[in-house]
Amino acid sequence: MKNIVQSYPLEWLDLLITVTLNPTKTKVRAITNEQFNNIINRIPEENIRLQKLIKTHVFSTTKEAEIALLIKQYHSSLIALLDQTLENQKEDTSRKLILKKVFKVLLSNIDELLSFIETRFSTNLILDERVPEMYLSVTKKELKKKLDKLKSNASLKLKTHPAFEIILKRLYHFINSTQLHYKVTFRDIFYKKTLVQGLGGLEYNKEEVEAYSALDEFLIYLNFNSKAYMNLFTDHIAKQINRHDSTIEKMDTLLYYYKAFNQLHRKPEMILNPKFHDLETVLGNWFTQEILYLEKKLHLSVVPLQSKKKNPIDKQATAKEKQKVLCMLSTDQMGLILRASDELRILVAKSMSQVFKTIVPNLSTPYKEDLSYDGMRSKSYVAEERDKQIAVETLERIIKKIKEY
């Protein structure tokens, strides 16, 4: 380990850039084509060797502070070499095609090394630092190459997804703008590189049976909090809901999409625009407001039915029927409240089953007239987080009302 650390890992790359290809120190035109070809072949090998070496250094070091220092040294050294490469390219006035190829391969491989460090060891870097101008320039060029390739090779499903156009517009604006109105940080660069790389790996060949497309899932995973995308997302869900005429069917569809949204994975500490609310907060709030709206519509559509007058024949037929109390909660939500009331001994009976057996037959919901007490009791043990949340919010509203008396 000591021998590895004491040697200079970037020695060959450093000498190549600061001396061999530096017009102020070497007669670059005197280098033969054979020597240039050897350099071109060696650069990718050096790239692979350095990636392995960095991983070896990190895994053989146990102290976090030492790992962080090591990664920062590699990162800053590579950026310095990138800057020098661009200076060399600018100073050299020869028209030798093979020399241009050397610079192209060199810049591409240094960018790949930097991306490797930023992706694998992002926690060890200060991502909110401003990106040097030279590095930003190279990054934009490399991003443009990858984005152009992605645009032409993307599958039909990806190309026709409305969100794809939003992504392309945003990334090309970043690449082509000579003056951006905000400070570009390593975090911005890291996000955009991750976005482009991920788009290239999306699988769109399989038949999609999930609630959301592969692109939507990926953008939610990366917290792509573009206002244009989030508006597109909510418009799409609203269209799926409005395909149904029944309010109950609309609610079922909305809850299905909300459940699927909550179950999607998120990458920690990733965000497109750090100055705006994250995607999960905005879309989660939209779902909540839509659910509350439909719940109120359900309430208004059910309550008038209770006041309708029945004709004499109906009265005679239902005289002996038990009058039920309409509850605006679902069976799962009611089950949670009854179970908690039993376990806290607020409702006292011989058993929990007795509590449900006595109370549930006297209740109905907007969705169902006859409820199963045994089914409600069973479901109270496997309730979903959303039902727990609504049950808690309902009890809080009751508390608030009691305080107002």
Tab-separated table of C-alpha atoms in Angstrom:
chain	number	residue	atom	x	y	z
A	1	MET	CA	0.000	0.000	0.000
A	2	LYS	CA	2.791	2.418	0.911
A	3	ASN	CA	4.552	1.884	-2.425
A	4	ILE	CA	1.315	2.563	-4.289
A	5	VAL	CA	0.558	5.736	-2.388
A	6	GLN	CA	4.123	7.112	-2.528
A	7	SER	CA	4.257	6.822	-6.337
A	8	TYR	CA	2.470	9.398	-8.485
A	9	PRO	CA	-0.507	7.603	-10.098
A	10	LEU	CA	-0.984	10.248	-12.810
A	11	GLU	CA	2.691	10.358	-13.786
A	12	TRP	CA	2.344	9.119	-17.388
A	13	LEU	CA	-0.715	11.265	-18.097
A	14	ASP	CA	0.901	14.307	-16.446
A	15	LEU	CA	4.129	14.011	-18.478
A	16	LEU	CA	2.163	13.512	-21.689
A	17	ILE	CA	0.078	16.665	-21.146
A	18	THR	CA	2.514	19.021	-19.419
A	19	VAL	CA	5.612	18.094	-21.416
A	20	THR	CA	5.163	15.862	-24.503
A	21	LEU	CA	2.106	17.652	-25.974
A	22	ASN	CA	2.983	21.080	-24.575
A	23	PRO	CA	4.166	23.291	-27.501
A	24	THR	CA	6.065	25.562	-25.110
A	25	LYS	CA	8.266	22.672	-23.915
A	26	THR	CA	8.378	20.219	-26.818
A	27	LYS	CA	8.546	20.387	-30.615
A	28	VAL	CA	5.212	18.633	-31.041
A	29	ARG	CA	5.527	18.618	-34.845
A	30	ALA	CA	8.657	16.489	-34.542
A	31	ILE	CA	6.664	13.602	-32.999
A	32	THR	CA	6.169	10.847	-35.587
A	33	ASN	CA	2.820	9.367	-36.615
A	34	GLU	CA	3.884	6.044	-35.117
A	35	GLN	CA	4.536	7.720	-31.769
A	36	PHE	CA	1.166	9.492	-31.946
A	37	ASN	CA	-0.571	6.175	-32.662
A	38	ASN	CA	1.141	4.617	-29.648
A	39	ILE	CA	-0.122	7.509	-27.507
A	40	ILE	CA	-3.681	7.100	-28.848
A	41	ASN	CA	-3.641	3.384	-27.987
A	42	ARG	CA	-2.121	3.979	-24.551
A	43	ILE	CA	-4.626	6.632	-23.351
A	44	PRO	CA	-7.674	4.273	-22.955
A	45	GLU	CA	-5.415	1.708	-21.229
A	46	GLU	CA	-4.275	4.397	-18.816
A	47	ASN	CA	-7.911	5.332	-18.214
A	48	ILE	CA	-8.780	1.748	-17.195
A	49	ARG	CA	-5.617	1.443	-15.066
A	50	LEU	CA	-6.412	4.651	-13.161
A	51	GLN	CA	-10.022	3.626	-12.496
A	52	LYS	CA	-8.788	0.330	-11.016
A	53	LEU	CA	-6.121	2.142	-9.011
A	54	ILE	CA	-8.607	4.627	-7.549
A	55	LYS	CA	-10.882	1.759	-6.445
A	56	THR	CA	-7.880	-0.063	-4.926
A	57	HIS	CA	-6.846	3.054	-2.994
A	58	VAL	CA	-10.377	3.614	-1.668
A	59	PHE	CA	-10.999	-0.004	-0.617
A	60	SER	CA	-7.607	-0.289	1.083
A	61	THR	CA	-8.263	2.832	3.169
A	62	THR	CA	-10.553	2.637	6.196
A	63	LYS	CA	-10.569	6.266	7.329
A	64	GLU	CA	-13.263	8.423	5.721
A	65	ALA	CA	-11.130	11.581	5.942
A	66	GLU	CA	-8.284	9.913	4.020
A	67	ILE	CA	-10.687	8.628	1.339
A	68	ALA	CA	-12.212	12.098	0.915
A	69	LEU	CA	-8.756	13.681	0.599
A	70	LEU	CA	-7.656	11.053	-1.929
A	71	ILE	CA	-10.722	11.535	-4.140
A	72	LYS	CA	-10.400	15.337	-4.027
A	73	GLN	CA	-6.732	15.073	-5.054
A	74	TYR	CA	-7.528	12.876	-8.045
A	75	HIS	CA	-10.441	15.103	-9.051
A	76	SER	CA	-8.569	18.416	-8.818
A	77	SER	CA	-5.454	16.970	-10.543
A	78	LEU	CA	-7.522	15.704	-13.478
A	79	ILE	CA	-9.244	19.072	-13.843
A	80	ALA	CA	-5.823	20.779	-13.904
A	81	LEU	CA	-4.650	18.346	-16.599
A	82	LEU	CA	-7.856	18.979	-18.546
A	83	ASP	CA	-7.186	22.725	-18.477
A	84	GLN	CA	-3.602	22.198	-19.661
A	85	THR	CA	-4.779	19.943	-22.492
A	86	LEU	CA	-7.094	22.687	-23.730
A	87	GLU	CA	-4.229	25.210	-23.534
A	88	ASN	CA	-1.990	22.863	-25.537
A	89	GLN	CA	-4.710	22.428	-28.143
A	90	LYS	CA	-5.110	26.212	-28.362
A	91	GLU	CA	-1.361	26.945	-28.632
A	92	ASP	CA	-0.567	24.339	-31.255
A	93	THR	CA	-1.078	25.726	-34.757
A	94	SER	CA	-0.251	22.593	-36.741
A	95	ARG	CA	-2.877	21.107	-39.004
A	96	LYS	CA	-1.791	17.517	-38.377
A	97	LEU	CA	-4.968	15.404	-38.339
A	98	ILE	CA	-3.438	12.737	-36.120
A	99	LEU	CA	-2.580	15.347	-33.474
A	100	LYS	CA	-6.210	16.487	-33.446
A	101	LYS	CA	-7.188	12.866	-32.893
A	102	VAL	CA	-4.774	12.635	-29.946
A	103	PHE	CA	-6.380	15.670	-28.295
A	104	LYS	CA	-9.874	14.324	-28.981
A	105	VAL	CA	-9.097	10.925	-27.399
A	106	LEU	CA	-7.305	12.577	-24.497
A	107	LEU	CA	-10.135	14.995	-23.677
A	108	SER	CA	-12.740	12.226	-23.948
A	109	ASN	CA	-10.839	9.919	-21.583
A	110	ILE	CA	-10.132	12.623	-18.990
A	111	ASP	CA	-13.847	13.490	-19.044
A	112	GLU	CA	-14.649	9.788	-18.557
A	113	LEU	CA	-12.293	9.611	-15.563
A	114	LEU	CA	-13.903	12.689	-14.012
A	115	SER	CA	-17.378	11.224	-14.582
A	116	PHE	CA	-16.233	7.984	-12.958
A	117	ILE	CA	-15.079	9.854	-9.834
A	118	GLU	CA	-18.173	12.085	-9.696
A	119	THR	CA	-20.529	9.115	-10.057
A	120	ARG	CA	-18.830	6.568	-7.799
A	121	PHE	CA	-17.474	8.896	-5.118
A	122	SER	CA	-19.800	11.906	-5.169
A	123	THR	CA	-20.120	11.868	-1.351
A	124	ASN	CA	-16.395	12.625	-1.074
A	125	LEU	CA	-16.552	15.738	-3.271
A	126	ILE	CA	-17.733	19.265	-2.531
A	127	LEU	CA	-20.458	19.245	-5.173
A	128	ASP	CA	-21.644	22.808	-4.574
A	129	GLU	CA	-18.355	24.347	-5.743
A	130	ARG	CA	-18.359	26.325	-8.981
A	131	VAL	CA	-17.121	24.397	-12.026
A	132	PRO	CA	-13.978	25.827	-13.722
A	133	GLU	CA	-14.673	27.381	-17.132
A	134	MET	CA	-12.415	24.982	-19.048
A	135	TYR	CA	-14.013	21.942	-17.433
A	136	LEU	CA	-17.491	23.341	-18.139
A	137	SER	CA	-16.582	23.856	-21.790
A	138	VAL	CA	-15.368	20.264	-22.201
A	139	THR	CA	-18.354	18.888	-20.315
A	140	LYS	CA	-20.774	20.718	-22.606
A	141	LYS	CA	-19.057	19.326	-25.703
A	142	GLU	CA	-19.086	15.765	-24.349
A	143	LEU	CA	-22.723	16.106	-23.270
A	144	LYS	CA	-23.681	17.385	-26.725
A	145	LYS	CA	-22.064	14.358	-28.396
A	146	LYS	CA	-23.928	11.946	-26.127
A	147	LEU	CA	-27.193	13.859	-26.424
A	148	ASP	CA	-27.021	13.995	-30.240
A	149	LYS	CA	-26.378	10.251	-30.300
A	150	LEU	CA	-29.238	9.608	-27.865
A	151	LYS	CA	-31.623	11.755	-29.914
A	152	SER	CA	-30.914	9.825	-33.118
A	153	ASN	CA	-30.758	6.319	-31.588
A	154	ALA	CA	-33.637	6.576	-29.092
A	155	SER	CA	-36.488	4.091	-29.418
A	156	LEU	CA	-39.791	5.236	-30.910
A	157	LYS	CA	-41.517	5.007	-27.508
A	158	LEU	CA	-38.915	7.273	-25.946
A	159	LYS	CA	-38.947	9.759	-28.835
A	160	THR	CA	-42.742	10.034	-28.784
A	161	HIS	CA	-42.996	10.494	-25.008
A	162	PRO	CA	-43.834	14.206	-24.414
A	163	ALA	CA	-41.359	14.366	-21.504
A	164	PHE	CA	-38.461	13.489	-23.818
A	165	GLU	CA	-38.907	16.784	-25.663
A	166	ILE	CA	-38.857	18.676	-22.343
A	167	ILE	CA	-35.575	16.947	-21.377
A	168	LEU	CA	-33.925	17.644	-24.737
A	169	LYS	CA	-34.968	21.298	-24.694
A	170	ARG	CA	-33.574	21.801	-21.189
A	171	LEU	CA	-30.263	20.021	-21.837
A	172	TYR	CA	-29.637	21.694	-25.195
A	173	HIS	CA	-30.337	25.080	-23.585
A	174	PHE	CA	-27.652	24.310	-20.984
A	175	ILE	CA	-25.174	23.153	-23.655
A	176	ASN	CA	-25.714	26.017	-26.105
A	177	SER	CA	-26.007	28.944	-23.672
A	178	THR	CA	-22.880	31.098	-23.584
A	179	GLN	CA	-23.988	32.803	-20.377
A	180	LEU	CA	-26.161	31.000	-17.848
A	181	HIS	CA	-28.010	33.032	-15.212
A	182	TYR	CA	-26.836	30.770	-12.378
A	183	LYS	CA	-23.585	29.372	-10.973
A	184	VAL	CA	-22.848	25.969	-12.516
A	185	THR	CA	-21.673	23.561	-9.809
A	186	PHE	CA	-20.256	20.048	-9.868
A	187	ARG	CA	-23.688	18.931	-8.608
A	188	ASP	CA	-25.314	20.343	-11.783
A	189	ILE	CA	-22.778	18.574	-13.985
A	190	PHE	CA	-23.135	15.316	-12.068
A	191	TYR	CA	-26.948	15.440	-12.392
A	192	LYS	CA	-26.906	16.096	-16.145
A	193	LYS	CA	-24.349	13.368	-16.827
A	194	THR	CA	-26.411	10.900	-14.773
A	195	LEU	CA	-29.581	11.949	-16.631
A	196	VAL	CA	-28.086	11.465	-20.108
A	197	GLN	CA	-26.418	8.184	-19.182
A	198	GLY	CA	-29.647	6.854	-17.669
A	199	LEU	CA	-31.750	7.844	-20.684
A	200	GLY	CA	-29.431	5.837	-22.905
A	201	GLY	CA	-30.005	2.725	-20.798
A	202	LEU	CA	-33.807	2.843	-20.583
A	203	GLU	CA	-35.561	-0.352	-21.668
A	204	TYR	CA	-38.573	0.474	-23.803
A	205	ASN	CA	-38.879	-2.786	-25.709
A	206	LYS	CA	-41.105	-4.633	-23.230
A	207	GLU	CA	-44.859	-4.115	-23.049
A	208	GLU	CA	-45.632	-1.663	-20.285
A	209	VAL	CA	-48.310	-2.796	-17.876
A	210	GLU	CA	-47.211	-0.629	-14.939
A	211	ALA	CA	-48.947	2.615	-13.963
A	212	TYR	CA	-46.051	4.712	-15.243
A	213	SER	CA	-43.728	4.519	-18.227
A	214	ALA	CA	-40.033	3.673	-17.869
A	215	LEU	CA	-39.189	7.329	-18.561
A	216	ASP	CA	-41.585	8.616	-15.877
A	217	GLU	CA	-40.163	6.162	-13.337
A	218	PHE	CA	-36.618	7.277	-14.185
A	219	LEU	CA	-37.441	11.000	-13.914
A	220	ILE	CA	-39.186	10.470	-10.564
A	221	TYR	CA	-36.136	8.458	-9.417
A	222	LEU	CA	-33.852	11.396	-10.313
A	223	ASN	CA	-36.183	14.058	-8.839
A	224	PHE	CA	-36.579	15.810	-12.209
A	225	ASN	CA	-38.480	18.756	-10.716
A	226	SER	CA	-38.975	20.702	-13.936
A	227	LYS	CA	-42.230	22.680	-13.767
A	228	ALA	CA	-43.001	21.759	-17.379
A	229	TYR	CA	-42.564	18.046	-16.640
A	230	MET	CA	-44.627	18.113	-13.433
A	231	ASN	CA	-47.472	19.892	-15.253
A	232	LEU	CA	-47.266	17.267	-17.998
A	233	PHE	CA	-47.351	14.491	-15.394
A	234	THR	CA	-50.436	15.820	-13.549
A	235	ASP	CA	-52.254	16.520	-16.847
A	236	HIS	CA	-51.692	12.898	-17.879
A	237	ILE	CA	-53.060	11.517	-14.579
A	238	ALA	CA	-56.036	13.902	-14.756
A	239	LYS	CA	-56.882	12.586	-18.245
A	240	GLN	CA	-56.792	8.992	-16.992
A	241	ILE	CA	-59.140	9.917	-14.133
A	242	ASN	CA	-61.563	11.886	-16.314
A	243	ARG	CA	-62.046	8.937	-18.643
A	244	HIS	CA	-64.504	7.654	-16.009
A	245	ASP	CA	-67.950	9.121	-15.391
A	246	SER	CA	-68.489	7.722	-11.904
A	247	THR	CA	-66.880	9.602	-9.004
A	248	ILE	CA	-66.127	6.276	-7.305
A	249	GLU	CA	-64.290	5.013	-10.399
A	250	LYS	CA	-62.396	8.304	-10.577
A	251	MET	CA	-61.364	7.905	-6.934
A	252	ASP	CA	-60.251	4.306	-7.520
A	253	THR	CA	-58.113	5.373	-10.487
A	254	LEU	CA	-56.593	8.278	-8.579
A	255	LEU	CA	-55.741	6.082	-5.575
A	256	TYR	CA	-54.193	3.482	-7.895
A	257	TYR	CA	-51.847	6.073	-9.441
A	258	TYR	CA	-51.053	7.592	-6.035
A	259	LYS	CA	-50.167	4.205	-4.567
A	260	ALA	CA	-47.947	3.416	-7.582
A	261	PHE	CA	-46.277	6.847	-7.265
A	262	ASN	CA	-45.455	6.268	-3.576
A	263	GLN	CA	-43.949	2.868	-4.346
A	264	LEU	CA	-41.439	4.197	-6.902
A	265	HIS	CA	-37.769	4.458	-5.918
A	266	ARG	CA	-35.984	7.770	-5.324
A	267	LYS	CA	-32.228	8.464	-5.539
A	268	PRO	CA	-31.154	10.305	-2.355
A	269	GLU	CA	-29.912	13.902	-2.627
A	270	MET	CA	-30.638	14.172	-6.353
A	271	ILE	CA	-32.501	17.164	-7.729
A	272	LEU	CA	-32.616	18.963	-11.071
A	273	ASN	CA	-33.294	22.430	-9.665
A	274	PRO	CA	-32.190	22.864	-6.013
A	275	LYS	CA	-33.934	26.262	-5.853
A	276	PHE	CA	-37.391	24.747	-6.415
A	277	HIS	CA	-39.507	22.301	-4.393
A	278	ASP	CA	-38.610	18.686	-5.028
A	279	LEU	CA	-40.802	16.593	-7.303
A	280	GLU	CA	-42.133	14.292	-4.569
A	281	THR	CA	-43.427	17.241	-2.512
A	282	VAL	CA	-45.182	18.957	-5.442
A	283	LEU	CA	-46.754	15.825	-6.929
A	284	GLY	CA	-47.598	14.371	-3.513
A	285	ASN	CA	-49.476	17.580	-2.660
A	286	TRP	CA	-51.326	17.426	-6.011
A	287	PHE	CA	-52.482	13.860	-5.325
A	288	THR	CA	-53.614	14.785	-1.794
A	289	GLN	CA	-55.666	17.766	-3.001
A	290	GLU	CA	-57.294	15.697	-5.772
A	291	ILE	CA	-58.212	12.956	-3.279
A	292	LEU	CA	-59.759	15.500	-0.888
A	293	TYR	CA	-61.724	17.041	-3.764
A	294	LEU	CA	-63.172	13.678	-4.857
A	295	GLU	CA	-63.932	12.747	-1.241
A	296	LYS	CA	-66.032	15.921	-0.924
A	297	LYS	CA	-67.801	15.145	-4.213
A	298	LEU	CA	-68.615	11.670	-2.930
A	299	HIS	CA	-69.992	13.112	0.282
A	300	LEU	CA	-72.196	15.597	-1.572
A	301	SER	CA	-73.499	12.921	-3.948
A	302	VAL	CA	-74.381	10.495	-1.131
A	303	VAL	CA	-75.925	12.804	1.496
A	304	PRO	CA	-78.864	13.991	-0.670
A	305	LEU	CA	-79.825	10.366	-1.222
A	306	GLN	CA	-80.466	9.973	2.494
A	307	SER	CA	-83.180	12.680	2.431
A	308	LYS	CA	-85.165	11.324	-0.527
A	309	LYS	CA	-88.731	10.393	0.401
A	310	LYS	CA	-89.750	6.811	-0.184
A	311	ASN	CA	-93.188	5.866	-1.497
A	312	PRO	CA	-95.593	3.994	0.848
A	313	ILE	CA	-94.740	0.595	-0.640
A	314	ASP	CA	-91.004	1.187	-0.036
A	315	LYS	CA	-91.731	2.267	3.547
A	316	GLN	CA	-93.650	-0.908	4.264
A	317	ALA	CA	-90.922	-3.083	2.716
A	318	THR	CA	-88.161	-1.438	4.734
A	319	ALA	CA	-89.953	-0.770	7.996
A	320	LYS	CA	-88.334	-3.726	9.654
A	321	GLU	CA	-84.892	-3.056	8.116
A	322	LYS	CA	-82.158	-1.758	10.391
A	323	GLN	CA	-81.367	1.900	9.865
A	324	LYS	CA	-77.613	2.270	9.230
A	325	VAL	CA	-75.271	5.158	9.919
A	326	LEU	CA	-73.420	6.354	6.844
A	327	CYS	CA	-69.684	6.738	7.507
A	328	MET	CA	-67.543	8.694	5.058
A	329	LEU	CA	-64.460	6.620	5.836
A	330	SER	CA	-63.486	3.442	4.009
A	331	THR	CA	-63.791	0.053	5.707
A	332	ASP	CA	-60.007	-0.067	6.202
A	333	GLN	CA	-59.980	3.353	7.868
A	334	MET	CA	-62.942	2.502	10.140
A	335	GLY	CA	-61.300	-0.804	11.032
A	336	LEU	CA	-58.170	0.988	12.245
A	337	ILE	CA	-60.192	3.301	14.515
A	338	LEU	CA	-62.257	0.430	15.971
A	339	ARG	CA	-59.185	-1.712	16.555
A	340	ALA	CA	-57.351	1.150	18.321
A	341	SER	CA	-60.465	1.868	20.426
A	342	ASP	CA	-60.593	-1.768	21.530
A	343	GLU	CA	-56.885	-2.023	22.334
A	344	LEU	CA	-57.026	1.215	24.354
A	345	ARG	CA	-60.157	-0.105	26.154
A	346	ILE	CA	-62.235	2.854	25.006
A	347	LEU	CA	-64.708	0.315	23.632
A	348	VAL	CA	-64.935	-2.612	26.052
A	349	ALA	CA	-66.377	-6.000	25.043
A	350	LYS	CA	-65.637	-9.684	25.574
A	351	SER	CA	-63.285	-9.618	22.565
A	352	MET	CA	-62.244	-7.462	19.640
A	353	SER	CA	-64.432	-9.599	17.382
A	354	GLN	CA	-67.409	-8.711	19.588
A	355	VAL	CA	-66.678	-4.985	19.153
A	356	PHE	CA	-66.679	-5.326	15.354
A	357	LYS	CA	-69.680	-7.708	15.348
A	358	THR	CA	-71.768	-5.257	17.380
A	359	ILE	CA	-70.881	-2.010	15.611
A	360	VAL	CA	-70.101	-2.824	11.955
A	361	PRO	CA	-73.571	-4.140	10.911
A	362	ASN	CA	-74.958	-0.711	11.818
A	363	LEU	CA	-72.605	1.111	9.483
A	364	SER	CA	-72.449	1.694	5.732
A	365	THR	CA	-70.086	3.575	3.401
A	366	PRO	CA	-70.659	5.540	0.189
A	367	TYR	CA	-69.280	2.502	-1.637
A	368	LYS	CA	-71.028	-0.326	0.190
A	369	GLU	CA	-74.286	-0.786	2.076
A	370	ASP	CA	-73.585	-4.081	3.844
A	371	LEU	CA	-70.213	-4.408	5.546
A	372	SER	CA	-68.483	-7.554	6.767
A	373	TYR	CA	-67.427	-7.130	10.402
A	374	ASP	CA	-64.986	-10.020	10.136
A	375	GLY	CA	-63.456	-8.632	6.921
A	376	MET	CA	-63.079	-5.178	8.481
A	377	ARG	CA	-61.381	-6.662	11.562
A	378	SER	CA	-58.944	-8.645	9.390
A	379	LYS	CA	-58.076	-5.635	7.236
A	380	SER	CA	-57.265	-3.525	10.310
A	381	TYR	CA	-54.089	-5.618	10.687
A	382	VAL	CA	-52.827	-5.027	7.137
A	383	ALA	CA	-53.855	-1.438	6.490
A	384	GLU	CA	-51.905	0.712	4.027
A	385	GLU	CA	-50.049	3.887	5.023
A	386	ARG	CA	-52.569	6.082	3.204
A	387	ASP	CA	-55.469	4.603	5.238
A	388	LYS	CA	-53.514	5.161	8.469
A	389	GLN	CA	-52.890	8.760	7.455
A	390	ILE	CA	-56.572	9.443	6.693
A	391	ALA	CA	-57.657	7.793	9.975
A	392	VAL	CA	-55.234	10.000	11.938
A	393	GLU	CA	-56.309	13.152	10.067
A	394	THR	CA	-59.983	12.324	10.760
A	395	LEU	CA	-59.346	11.931	14.499
A	396	GLU	CA	-57.400	15.201	14.506
A	397	ARG	CA	-60.364	16.945	12.895
A	398	ILE	CA	-62.620	15.507	15.610
A	399	ILE	CA	-60.233	16.795	18.300
A	400	LYS	CA	-60.225	20.230	16.694
A	401	LYS	CA	-64.022	20.292	16.552
A	402	ILE	CA	-64.352	19.262	20.217
A	403	LYS	CA	-61.985	22.078	21.229
A	404	GLU	CA	-64.252	24.557	19.434
A	405	TYR	CA	-67.304	23.588	21.562
